[in-house]
Structures are given as C-alpha cells and as structure tokens.
Tab-separated table of C-alpha atoms in Angstrom:
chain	number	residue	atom	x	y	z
A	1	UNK	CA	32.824	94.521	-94.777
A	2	UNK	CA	33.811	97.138	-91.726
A	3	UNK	CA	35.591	96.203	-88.754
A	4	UNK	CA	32.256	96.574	-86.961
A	5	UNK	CA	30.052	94.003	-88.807
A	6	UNK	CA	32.802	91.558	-88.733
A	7	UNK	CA	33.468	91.827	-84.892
A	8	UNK	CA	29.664	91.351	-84.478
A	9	UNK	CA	30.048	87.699	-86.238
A	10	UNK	CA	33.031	86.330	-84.315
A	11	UNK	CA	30.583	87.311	-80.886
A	12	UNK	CA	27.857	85.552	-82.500
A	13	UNK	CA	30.250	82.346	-83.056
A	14	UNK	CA	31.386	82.428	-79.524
A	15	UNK	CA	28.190	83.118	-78.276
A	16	UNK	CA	26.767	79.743	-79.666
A	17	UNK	CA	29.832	77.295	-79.374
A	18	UNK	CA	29.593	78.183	-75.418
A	19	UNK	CA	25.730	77.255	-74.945
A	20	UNK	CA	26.410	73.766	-76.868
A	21	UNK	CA	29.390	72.862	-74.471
A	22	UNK	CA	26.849	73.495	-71.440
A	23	UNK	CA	23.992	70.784	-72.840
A	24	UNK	CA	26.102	67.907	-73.481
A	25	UNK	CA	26.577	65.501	-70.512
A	26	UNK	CA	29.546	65.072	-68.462
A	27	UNK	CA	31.111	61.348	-67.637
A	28	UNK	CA	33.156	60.714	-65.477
A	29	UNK	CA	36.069	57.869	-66.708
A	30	UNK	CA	38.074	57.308	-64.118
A	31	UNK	CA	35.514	54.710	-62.925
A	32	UNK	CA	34.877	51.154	-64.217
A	33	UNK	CA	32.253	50.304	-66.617
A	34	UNK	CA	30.667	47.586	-64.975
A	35	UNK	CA	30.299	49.256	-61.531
A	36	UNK	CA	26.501	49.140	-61.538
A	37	UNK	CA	26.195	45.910	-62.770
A	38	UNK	CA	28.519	44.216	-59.567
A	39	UNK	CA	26.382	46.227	-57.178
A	40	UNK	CA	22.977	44.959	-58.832
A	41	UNK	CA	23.765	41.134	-58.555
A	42	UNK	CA	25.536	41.500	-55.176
A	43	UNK	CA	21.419	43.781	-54.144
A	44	UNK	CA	19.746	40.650	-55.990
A	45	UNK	CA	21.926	38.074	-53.820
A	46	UNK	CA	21.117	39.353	-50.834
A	47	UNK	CA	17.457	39.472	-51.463
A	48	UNK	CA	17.600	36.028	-52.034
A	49	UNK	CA	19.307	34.837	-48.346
A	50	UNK	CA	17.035	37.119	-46.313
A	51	UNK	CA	13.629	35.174	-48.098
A	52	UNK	CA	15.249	31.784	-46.846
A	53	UNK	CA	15.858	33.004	-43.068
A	54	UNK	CA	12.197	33.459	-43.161
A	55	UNK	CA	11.009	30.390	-44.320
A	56	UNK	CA	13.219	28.326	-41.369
A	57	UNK	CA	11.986	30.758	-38.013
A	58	UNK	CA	8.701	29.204	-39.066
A	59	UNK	CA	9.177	25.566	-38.232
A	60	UNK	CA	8.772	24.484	-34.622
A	61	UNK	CA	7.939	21.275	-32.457
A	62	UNK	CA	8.507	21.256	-29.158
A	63	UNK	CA	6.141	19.358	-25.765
A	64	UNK	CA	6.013	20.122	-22.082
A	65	UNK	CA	6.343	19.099	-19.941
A	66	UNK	CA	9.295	16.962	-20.904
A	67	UNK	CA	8.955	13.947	-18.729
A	68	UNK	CA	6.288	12.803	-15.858
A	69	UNK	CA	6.605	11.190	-12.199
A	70	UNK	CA	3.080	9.614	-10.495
A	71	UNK	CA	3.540	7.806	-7.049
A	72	UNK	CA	1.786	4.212	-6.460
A	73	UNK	CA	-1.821	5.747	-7.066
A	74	UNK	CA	-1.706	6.342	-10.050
A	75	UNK	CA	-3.574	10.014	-11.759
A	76	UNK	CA	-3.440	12.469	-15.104
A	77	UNK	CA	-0.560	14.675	-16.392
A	78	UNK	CA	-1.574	16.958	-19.227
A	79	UNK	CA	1.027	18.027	-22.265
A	80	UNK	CA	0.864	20.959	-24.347
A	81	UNK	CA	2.264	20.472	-27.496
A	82	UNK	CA	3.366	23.345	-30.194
A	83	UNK	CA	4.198	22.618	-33.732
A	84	UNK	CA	4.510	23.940	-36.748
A	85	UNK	CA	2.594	21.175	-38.852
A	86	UNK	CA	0.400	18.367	-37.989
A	87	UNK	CA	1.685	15.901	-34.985
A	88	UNK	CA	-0.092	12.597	-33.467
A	89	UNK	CA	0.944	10.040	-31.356
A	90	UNK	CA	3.961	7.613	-32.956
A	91	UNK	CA	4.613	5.140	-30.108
A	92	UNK	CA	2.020	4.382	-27.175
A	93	UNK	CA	2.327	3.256	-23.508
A	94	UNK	CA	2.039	-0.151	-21.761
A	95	UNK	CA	-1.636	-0.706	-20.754
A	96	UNK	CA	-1.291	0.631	-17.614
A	97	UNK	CA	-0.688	4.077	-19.332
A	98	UNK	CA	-3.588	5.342	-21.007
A	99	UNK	CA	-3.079	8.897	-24.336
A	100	UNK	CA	-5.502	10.802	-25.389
A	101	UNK	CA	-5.669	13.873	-27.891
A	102	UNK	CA	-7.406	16.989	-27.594
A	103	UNK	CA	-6.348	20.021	-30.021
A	104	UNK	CA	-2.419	20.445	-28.705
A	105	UNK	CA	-3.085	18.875	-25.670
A	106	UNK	CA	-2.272	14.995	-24.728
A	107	UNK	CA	-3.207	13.960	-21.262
A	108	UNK	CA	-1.580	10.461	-19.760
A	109	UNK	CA	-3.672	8.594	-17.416
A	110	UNK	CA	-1.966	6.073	-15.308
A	111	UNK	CA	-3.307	3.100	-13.526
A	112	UNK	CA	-2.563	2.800	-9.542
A	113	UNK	CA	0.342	0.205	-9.048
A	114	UNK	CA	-0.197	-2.379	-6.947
A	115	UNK	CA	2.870	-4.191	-7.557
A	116	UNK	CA	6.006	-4.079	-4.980
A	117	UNK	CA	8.648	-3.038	-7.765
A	118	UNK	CA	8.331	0.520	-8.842
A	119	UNK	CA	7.648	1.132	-12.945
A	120	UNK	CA	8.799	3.176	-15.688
A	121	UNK	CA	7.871	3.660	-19.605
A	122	UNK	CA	7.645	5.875	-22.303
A	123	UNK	CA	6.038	7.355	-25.648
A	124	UNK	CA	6.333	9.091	-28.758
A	125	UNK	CA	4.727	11.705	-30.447
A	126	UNK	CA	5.583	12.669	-34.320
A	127	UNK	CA	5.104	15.782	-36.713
A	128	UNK	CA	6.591	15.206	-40.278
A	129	UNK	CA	10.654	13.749	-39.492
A	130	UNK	CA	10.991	14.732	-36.031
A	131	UNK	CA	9.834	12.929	-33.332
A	132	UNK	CA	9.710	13.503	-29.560
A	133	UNK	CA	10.363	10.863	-26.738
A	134	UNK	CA	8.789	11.450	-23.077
A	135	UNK	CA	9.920	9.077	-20.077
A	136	UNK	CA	7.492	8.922	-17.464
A	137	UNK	CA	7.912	7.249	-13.849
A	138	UNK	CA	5.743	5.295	-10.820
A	139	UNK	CA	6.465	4.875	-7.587
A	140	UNK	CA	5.743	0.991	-6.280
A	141	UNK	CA	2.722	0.122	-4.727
A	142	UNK	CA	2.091	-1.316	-1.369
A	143	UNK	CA	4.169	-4.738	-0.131
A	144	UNK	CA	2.367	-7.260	2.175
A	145	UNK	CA	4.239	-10.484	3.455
A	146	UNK	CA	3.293	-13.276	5.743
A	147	UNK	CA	6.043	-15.651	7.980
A	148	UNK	CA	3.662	-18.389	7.011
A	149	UNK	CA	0.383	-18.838	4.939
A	150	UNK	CA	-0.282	-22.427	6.883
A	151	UNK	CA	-1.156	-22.786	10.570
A	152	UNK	CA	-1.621	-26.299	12.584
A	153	UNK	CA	-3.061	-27.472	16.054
A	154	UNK	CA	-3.318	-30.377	17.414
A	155	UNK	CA	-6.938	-31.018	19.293
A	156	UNK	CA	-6.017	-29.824	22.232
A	157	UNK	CA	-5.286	-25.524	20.691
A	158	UNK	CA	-2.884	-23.367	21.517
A	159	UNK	CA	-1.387	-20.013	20.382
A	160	UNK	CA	1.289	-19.784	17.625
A	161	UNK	CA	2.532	-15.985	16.526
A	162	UNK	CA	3.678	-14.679	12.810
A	163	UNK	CA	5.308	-11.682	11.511
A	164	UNK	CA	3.702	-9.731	9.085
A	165	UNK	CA	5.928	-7.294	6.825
A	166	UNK	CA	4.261	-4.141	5.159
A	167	UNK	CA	5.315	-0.975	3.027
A	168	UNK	CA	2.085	0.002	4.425
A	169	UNK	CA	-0.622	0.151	7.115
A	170	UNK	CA	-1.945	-3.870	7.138
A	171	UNK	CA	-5.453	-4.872	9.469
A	172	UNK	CA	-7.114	-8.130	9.446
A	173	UNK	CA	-9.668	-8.492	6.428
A	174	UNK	CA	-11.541	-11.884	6.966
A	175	UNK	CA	-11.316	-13.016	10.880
A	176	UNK	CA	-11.753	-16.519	12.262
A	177	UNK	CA	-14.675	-18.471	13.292
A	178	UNK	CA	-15.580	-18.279	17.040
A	179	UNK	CA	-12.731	-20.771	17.977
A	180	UNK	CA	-9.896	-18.950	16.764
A	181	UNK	CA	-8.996	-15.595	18.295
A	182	UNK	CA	-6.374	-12.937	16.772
A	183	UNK	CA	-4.525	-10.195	18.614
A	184	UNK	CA	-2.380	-8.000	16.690
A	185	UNK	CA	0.647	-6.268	18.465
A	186	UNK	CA	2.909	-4.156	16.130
A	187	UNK	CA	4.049	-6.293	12.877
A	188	UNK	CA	3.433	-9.841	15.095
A	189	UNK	CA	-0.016	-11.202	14.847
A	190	UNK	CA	-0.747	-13.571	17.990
A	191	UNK	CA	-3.361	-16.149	16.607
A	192	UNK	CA	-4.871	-18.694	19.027
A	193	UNK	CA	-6.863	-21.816	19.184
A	194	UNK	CA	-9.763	-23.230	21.266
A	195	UNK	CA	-9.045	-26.870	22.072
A	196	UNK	CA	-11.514	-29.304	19.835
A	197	UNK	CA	-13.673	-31.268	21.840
A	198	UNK	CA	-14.627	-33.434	18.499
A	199	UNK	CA	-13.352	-36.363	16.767
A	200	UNK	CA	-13.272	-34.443	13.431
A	201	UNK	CA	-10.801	-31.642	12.554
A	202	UNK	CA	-11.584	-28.391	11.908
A	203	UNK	CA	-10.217	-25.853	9.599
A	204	UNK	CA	-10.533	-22.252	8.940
A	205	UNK	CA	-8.586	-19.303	7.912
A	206	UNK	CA	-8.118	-15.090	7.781
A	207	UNK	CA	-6.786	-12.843	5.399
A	208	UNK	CA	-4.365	-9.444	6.335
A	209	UNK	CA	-4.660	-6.653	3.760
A	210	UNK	CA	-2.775	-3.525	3.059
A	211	UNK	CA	-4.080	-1.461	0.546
A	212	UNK	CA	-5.363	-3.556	-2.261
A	213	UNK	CA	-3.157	-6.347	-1.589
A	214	UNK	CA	-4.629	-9.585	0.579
A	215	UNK	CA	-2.825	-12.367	1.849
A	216	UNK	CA	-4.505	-15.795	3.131
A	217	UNK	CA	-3.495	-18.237	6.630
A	218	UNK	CA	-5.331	-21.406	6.946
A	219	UNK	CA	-5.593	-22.800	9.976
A	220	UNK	CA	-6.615	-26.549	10.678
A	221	UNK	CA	-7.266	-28.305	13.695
A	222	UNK	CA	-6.808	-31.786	14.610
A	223	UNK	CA	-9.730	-34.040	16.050
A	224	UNK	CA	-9.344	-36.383	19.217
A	225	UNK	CA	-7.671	-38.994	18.869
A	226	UNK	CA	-9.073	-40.698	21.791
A	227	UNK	CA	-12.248	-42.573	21.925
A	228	UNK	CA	-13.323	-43.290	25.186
A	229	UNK	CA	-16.620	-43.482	27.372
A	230	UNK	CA	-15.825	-40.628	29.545
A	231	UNK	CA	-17.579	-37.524	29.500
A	232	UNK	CA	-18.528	-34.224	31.427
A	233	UNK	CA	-21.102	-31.576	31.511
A	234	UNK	CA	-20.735	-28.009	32.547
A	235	UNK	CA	-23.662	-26.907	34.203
A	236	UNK	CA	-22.847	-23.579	35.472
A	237	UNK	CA	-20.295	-21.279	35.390
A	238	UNK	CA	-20.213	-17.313	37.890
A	239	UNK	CA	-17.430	-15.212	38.973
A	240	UNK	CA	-16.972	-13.703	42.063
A	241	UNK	CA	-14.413	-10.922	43.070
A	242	UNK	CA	-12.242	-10.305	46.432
A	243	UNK	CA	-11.767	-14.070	47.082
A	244	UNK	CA	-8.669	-14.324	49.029
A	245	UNK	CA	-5.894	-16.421	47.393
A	246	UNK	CA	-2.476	-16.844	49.150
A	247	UNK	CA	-2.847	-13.770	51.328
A	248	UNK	CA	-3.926	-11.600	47.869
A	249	UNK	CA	-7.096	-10.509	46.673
A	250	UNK	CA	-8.236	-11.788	43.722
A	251	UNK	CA	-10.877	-13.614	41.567
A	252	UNK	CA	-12.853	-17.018	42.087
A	253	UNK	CA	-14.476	-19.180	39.104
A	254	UNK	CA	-17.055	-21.243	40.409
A	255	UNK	CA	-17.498	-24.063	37.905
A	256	UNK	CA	-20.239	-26.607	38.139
A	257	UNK	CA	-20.439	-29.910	36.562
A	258	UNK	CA	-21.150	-33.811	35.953
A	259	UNK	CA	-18.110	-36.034	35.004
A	260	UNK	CA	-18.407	-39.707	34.063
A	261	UNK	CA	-16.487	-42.650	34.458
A	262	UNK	CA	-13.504	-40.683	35.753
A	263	UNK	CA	-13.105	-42.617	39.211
A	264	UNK	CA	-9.905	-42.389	40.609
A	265	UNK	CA	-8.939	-40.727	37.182
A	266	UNK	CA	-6.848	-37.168	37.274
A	267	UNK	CA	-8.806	-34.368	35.710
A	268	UNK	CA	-8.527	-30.916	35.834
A	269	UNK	CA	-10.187	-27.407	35.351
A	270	UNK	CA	-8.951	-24.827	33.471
A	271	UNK	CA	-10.027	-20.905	33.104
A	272	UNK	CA	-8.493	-19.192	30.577
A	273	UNK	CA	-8.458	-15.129	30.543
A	274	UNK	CA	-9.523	-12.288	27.993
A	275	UNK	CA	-10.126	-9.236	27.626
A	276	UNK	CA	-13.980	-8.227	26.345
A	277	UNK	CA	-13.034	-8.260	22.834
A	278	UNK	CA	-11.688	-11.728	23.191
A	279	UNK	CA	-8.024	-11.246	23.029
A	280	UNK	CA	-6.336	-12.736	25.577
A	281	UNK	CA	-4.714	-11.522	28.719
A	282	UNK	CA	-1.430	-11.674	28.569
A	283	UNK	CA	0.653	-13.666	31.063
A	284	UNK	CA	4.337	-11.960	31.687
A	285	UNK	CA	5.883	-14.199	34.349
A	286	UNK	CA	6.159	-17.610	35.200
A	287	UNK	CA	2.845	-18.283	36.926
A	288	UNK	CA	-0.924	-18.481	35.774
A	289	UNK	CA	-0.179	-19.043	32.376
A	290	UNK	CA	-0.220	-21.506	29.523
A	291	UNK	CA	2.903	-23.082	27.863
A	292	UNK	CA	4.348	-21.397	24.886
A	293	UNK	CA	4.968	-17.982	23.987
A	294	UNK	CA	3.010	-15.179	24.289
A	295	UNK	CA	1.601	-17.206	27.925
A	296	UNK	CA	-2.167	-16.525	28.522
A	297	UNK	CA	-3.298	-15.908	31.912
A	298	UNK	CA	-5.124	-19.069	33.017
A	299	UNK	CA	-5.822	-21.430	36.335
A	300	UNK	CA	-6.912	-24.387	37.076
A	301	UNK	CA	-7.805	-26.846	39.663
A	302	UNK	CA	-7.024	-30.262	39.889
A	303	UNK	CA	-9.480	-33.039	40.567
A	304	UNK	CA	-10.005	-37.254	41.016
A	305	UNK	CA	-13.996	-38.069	41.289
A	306	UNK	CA	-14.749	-41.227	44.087
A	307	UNK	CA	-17.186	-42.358	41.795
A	308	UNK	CA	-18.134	-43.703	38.187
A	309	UNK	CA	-20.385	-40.983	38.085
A	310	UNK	CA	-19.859	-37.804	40.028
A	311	UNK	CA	-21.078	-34.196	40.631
A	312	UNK	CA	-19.162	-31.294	41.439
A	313	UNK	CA	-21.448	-28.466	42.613
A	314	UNK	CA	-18.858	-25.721	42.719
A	315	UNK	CA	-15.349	-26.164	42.267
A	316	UNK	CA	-13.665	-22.332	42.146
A	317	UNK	CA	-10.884	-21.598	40.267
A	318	UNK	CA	-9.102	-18.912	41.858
A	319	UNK	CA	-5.898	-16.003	40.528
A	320	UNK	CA	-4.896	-13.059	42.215
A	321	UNK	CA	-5.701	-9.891	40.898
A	322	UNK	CA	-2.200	-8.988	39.856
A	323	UNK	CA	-1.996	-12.159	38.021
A	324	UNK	CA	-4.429	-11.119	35.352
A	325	UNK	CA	-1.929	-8.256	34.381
A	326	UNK	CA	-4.141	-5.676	34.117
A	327	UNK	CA	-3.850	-1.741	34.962
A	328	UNK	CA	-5.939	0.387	37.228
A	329	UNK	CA	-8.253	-0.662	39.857
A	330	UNK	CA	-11.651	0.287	37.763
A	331	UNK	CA	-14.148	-2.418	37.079
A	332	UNK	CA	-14.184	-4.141	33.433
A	333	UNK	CA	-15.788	-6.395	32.022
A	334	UNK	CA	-13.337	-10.012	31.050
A	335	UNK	CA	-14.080	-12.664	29.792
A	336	UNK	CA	-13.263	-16.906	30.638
A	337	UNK	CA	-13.194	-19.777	28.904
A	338	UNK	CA	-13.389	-23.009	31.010
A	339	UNK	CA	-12.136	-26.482	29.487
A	340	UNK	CA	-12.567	-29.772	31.289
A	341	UNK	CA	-9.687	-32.208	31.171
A	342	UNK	CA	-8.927	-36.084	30.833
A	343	UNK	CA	-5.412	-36.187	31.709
A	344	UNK	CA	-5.109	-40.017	32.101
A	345	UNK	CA	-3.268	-40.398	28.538
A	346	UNK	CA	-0.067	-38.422	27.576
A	347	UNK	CA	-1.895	-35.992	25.478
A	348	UNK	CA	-4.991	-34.946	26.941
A	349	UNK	CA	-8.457	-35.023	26.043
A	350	UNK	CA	-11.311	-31.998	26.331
A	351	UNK	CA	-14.390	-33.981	27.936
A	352	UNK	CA	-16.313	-30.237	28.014
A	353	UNK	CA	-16.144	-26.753	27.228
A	354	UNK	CA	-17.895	-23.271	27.686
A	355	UNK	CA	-16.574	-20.157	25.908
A	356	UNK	CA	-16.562	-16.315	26.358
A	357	UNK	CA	-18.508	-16.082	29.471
A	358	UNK	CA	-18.373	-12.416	30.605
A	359	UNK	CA	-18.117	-11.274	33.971
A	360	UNK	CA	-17.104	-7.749	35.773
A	361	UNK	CA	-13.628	-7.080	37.139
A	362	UNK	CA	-13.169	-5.287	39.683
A	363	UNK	CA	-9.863	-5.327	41.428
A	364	UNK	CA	-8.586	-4.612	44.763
A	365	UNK	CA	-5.313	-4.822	45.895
C-alpha cells in the first residue's frame, strides 16, 4: 500500500469518529437527579391551595339594615338580605311586630304603642349554621293621668278643680249633662255643679283623651235632704244694662217670682255669671263671687216675704260692670243662672231654678 492510499484511510477514520461525537446528547451532572420531580409536586401543591381560596370568596350572609328605631306610631322598615344559600326567618317578633318575606327582602311592620313605657325586641333570620340577630326599638306612646277619677256634691253644687297630666295634647271626649259645666285652663280642668233642686241624686260623668288613651270622672250629686212645704216659682227673668250700683255702672237682673210659706223666713236670690259657652266668669277678688276656689262671679239679693204666700214682681239683682271681669267695652252676649234660696236651715235648700238665660253685655264704665 503507498503512503497516499493509506493517508486517505486515517482521514476517512477521523472524518467519521467526529460526526458521531456531534449526535450524541450532552448532560449536564453537576445537577441533582430528582430536580424535576421536587419542582412538579411543589406546581401540583400549589394548584391545589389556589382551588380552595375559590371555593370560600363564595359564601356570604350578611342583612341591612342592622337594627331598626319606630317612634310611638308605629310603621314598616324593609331589609335586604344577601346570602350565599337559602335563608328564612329562625326567631319571630312579639305580636306587636309583624315579618314578612319577599325574594331577599323582609319588611317589619310594627303596631302603634299606646302604652306609657317605651318597647324593644328582636329577631332572627338563618341560612345553613349562621344566623343573624336584629334589635329593633319604639318610642312610648302617649301618657294621660287624672288627680281623681271620682267627683262629689252635695245638693246644693259647687265647683271642684283637677289636674290632668299628659305626654300629649288631652281635650274633653264625653262632656256632662246640662248641669255640670267644664272649663279647661292649662293642665287644671275647673268642673262645676248646678245645685239639685230634687230629692234624688244625680250622677253623671266625662272622659279626657289624649291620643288613643281615655280616662273616666264620675260625678254624683246629692238630693235634698230637706222635706218641707215651701216652694217658689220663677216667672220671669230680663237683664238690663247701665243700672247704677254704688256710684258704678253696671248690670241689673230683674227676677220675678211666687214664694210660699216663707213668711218672715230669710231667702235669697242668686245670679250666677258665664260666658256664652257656659263657662263661668271668673271672680278674682273678694267680692261678687261664690265660696271656694276658682270664685264665680255671682250676686244676690236678700229677701223675708210678709206673707204665707207672696209675689215678687221684680226684684233686680245688680254687679258693676268691672265685677264681671271682663275685657273691652264691646257688647257680648253672657249668660245667668238664677237659684232661689231657703236659708232657714244650716245647709240650704234650692226652692227654684232657671238656667243659661242669655242676655247682651254691653259695658260702660
């Protein structure tokens, strides 16, 4: 073999050793083994965790408002409710709290509280193991008291006063029969009493009311107690203005009656004083008034028939114009009740009475 063939097959040797070193793969062993199996259960791990946050942003339950205040009338508050699963009512009110359910939305009625004491309660709605509590809240209602419920006169009337006591406007629901007369003056409530000219007693009553709450006062009336033959009638009774009493100018009552078997017997006359709605004038000194407190403005005339039987044609009752206590020199129209007296016995006895007769004012001074 010449040089030349034999240099041509150590080329042909290097040649393919060279392209066989360049196919093979190359690894690297300065690294661990199990390198890519670490990194694919720590991947798989944290798959896991981020599925679970999911599933727990999902659940909710929550209301709102949170609580609810209603003053003494009562009304409707409306709660939206959001959840996550199925809720419904777990506790209910008292049964002056009313639920109901529409879709996620409870309303709570309340009833109006007529009680004095204010009032509080609460309920509970539920969705799987949580439950929600709302407190809700009302104002008291209106207050009415009375000083006294009872009310007593002997036969010959009067006026007696109470105090009324109210969280609230009060006004007078039932009023009296036509021989009882109320007059209301801030929280006191003036009621008075036509003198009973009968043997039997007499009872009534009114009511004072202040929003739905009414309170009753009776009133009863004793009869006379004295049986006896005399008697009067009252056959007429005018009023006349600008009579002339004690140097003043004032008002005459001219009264007109019968009397029997008053001789030599003291009897009197009296005219009592109201306005035109029948409450009574007010007396604020110590003349031409009655006895107790308030005073109503009232005169009277004193008489002692001759005879058995006698007849007074006109006997006039006469006040002064500033003695009614009235404003302004305008005319008005007043009324007067006239009573007829026996006062031979301690207490003393109505022989005859006219009520309410109305008249025009007109003062001069």
């Amino acid at each position: 073999m010449s040089n030349k063939s034999l240099l041509l097959i150590i080329c042909l040797f290097v040649f393919v050793r060279t392209s066989y070193a360049q196919k093979r793969p190359t690894i690297d062993r300065s690294k661990p083994k199990t390198e890519n199996k670490v990194n694919i259960s720590t991947q798989k791990k944290t798959t896991k965790k981020k599925k679970t946050s999911k599933v727990s942003n999902h659940s909710y339950f929550n209301i709102s408002p949170q609580s609810a205040s209603f003053d003494s009338d009562g009304g409707t508050q409306q709660f939206t409710i959001s959840s996550s699963s199925p809720w419904d009512i777990y506790i209910g009110t008292y049964s002056w709290g009313h639920l109901s359910k529409n879709g996620n939305t409870l309303t709570l009625k309340v009833d109006k509280n007529n009680g004095s004491t204010s009032r509080e309660d609460f309920f509970e709605i539920k969705s799987g193991s949580k439950t929600i509590r709302v407190n809700y809240f009302q104002s008291q209602g209106a207050s009415l008291s009375v000083s006294t419920d009872n009310l007593s006169f002997d036969a010959s009337g009067g006026s007696q006063t109470i105090t009324i006591s109210s969280s609230d406007t009060w006004r007078i629901g039932t009023n009296t029969y036509s021989w009882g007369h109320l007059e209301k003056d801030g929280n006191r409530l003036t009621v008075r009493v036509d003198a009973n000219t009968e043997i039997n007693s007499r009872n009534d009553y009114f009511t004072i009311k202040s929003g739905n709450i009414e309170k009753r006062v009776n009133i009863s009336q004793s009869g006379q107690t004295t049986t006896s033959s005399k008697s009067a009638v009252i056959k007429s009774v005018t009023v006349s203005n600008n009579a002339v009493v004690n140097g003043k100018y004032g008002l005459s009552v001219h009264v007109s009656f019968d009397i029997y078997g008053m001789k030599d017997t003291e009897g009197r006359v009296s005219c009592y004083f109201s306005d035109n709605y029948g409450n009574m004038l007010v007396n604020t000194n110590a003349y031409y008034g009655t006895d107790g407190s308030p005073s109503q403005v009232a005169a009277g005339y004193v008489f002692k028939p001759k005879y058995e039987e006698t007849s007074f044609s006109d006997v006039q009752v006469v006040i002064p114009y500033d003695e009614l206590h009235i404003s302004g020199t305008y005319s008005r129209t007043l009324k007067v009740n006239v009573i007829i007296w026996d006062y031979e016995k301690s207490i003393p006895v109505v022989l005859s009475q006219k009520n309410e007769i109305s008249f025009t004012c007109s003062p001069k001074y």
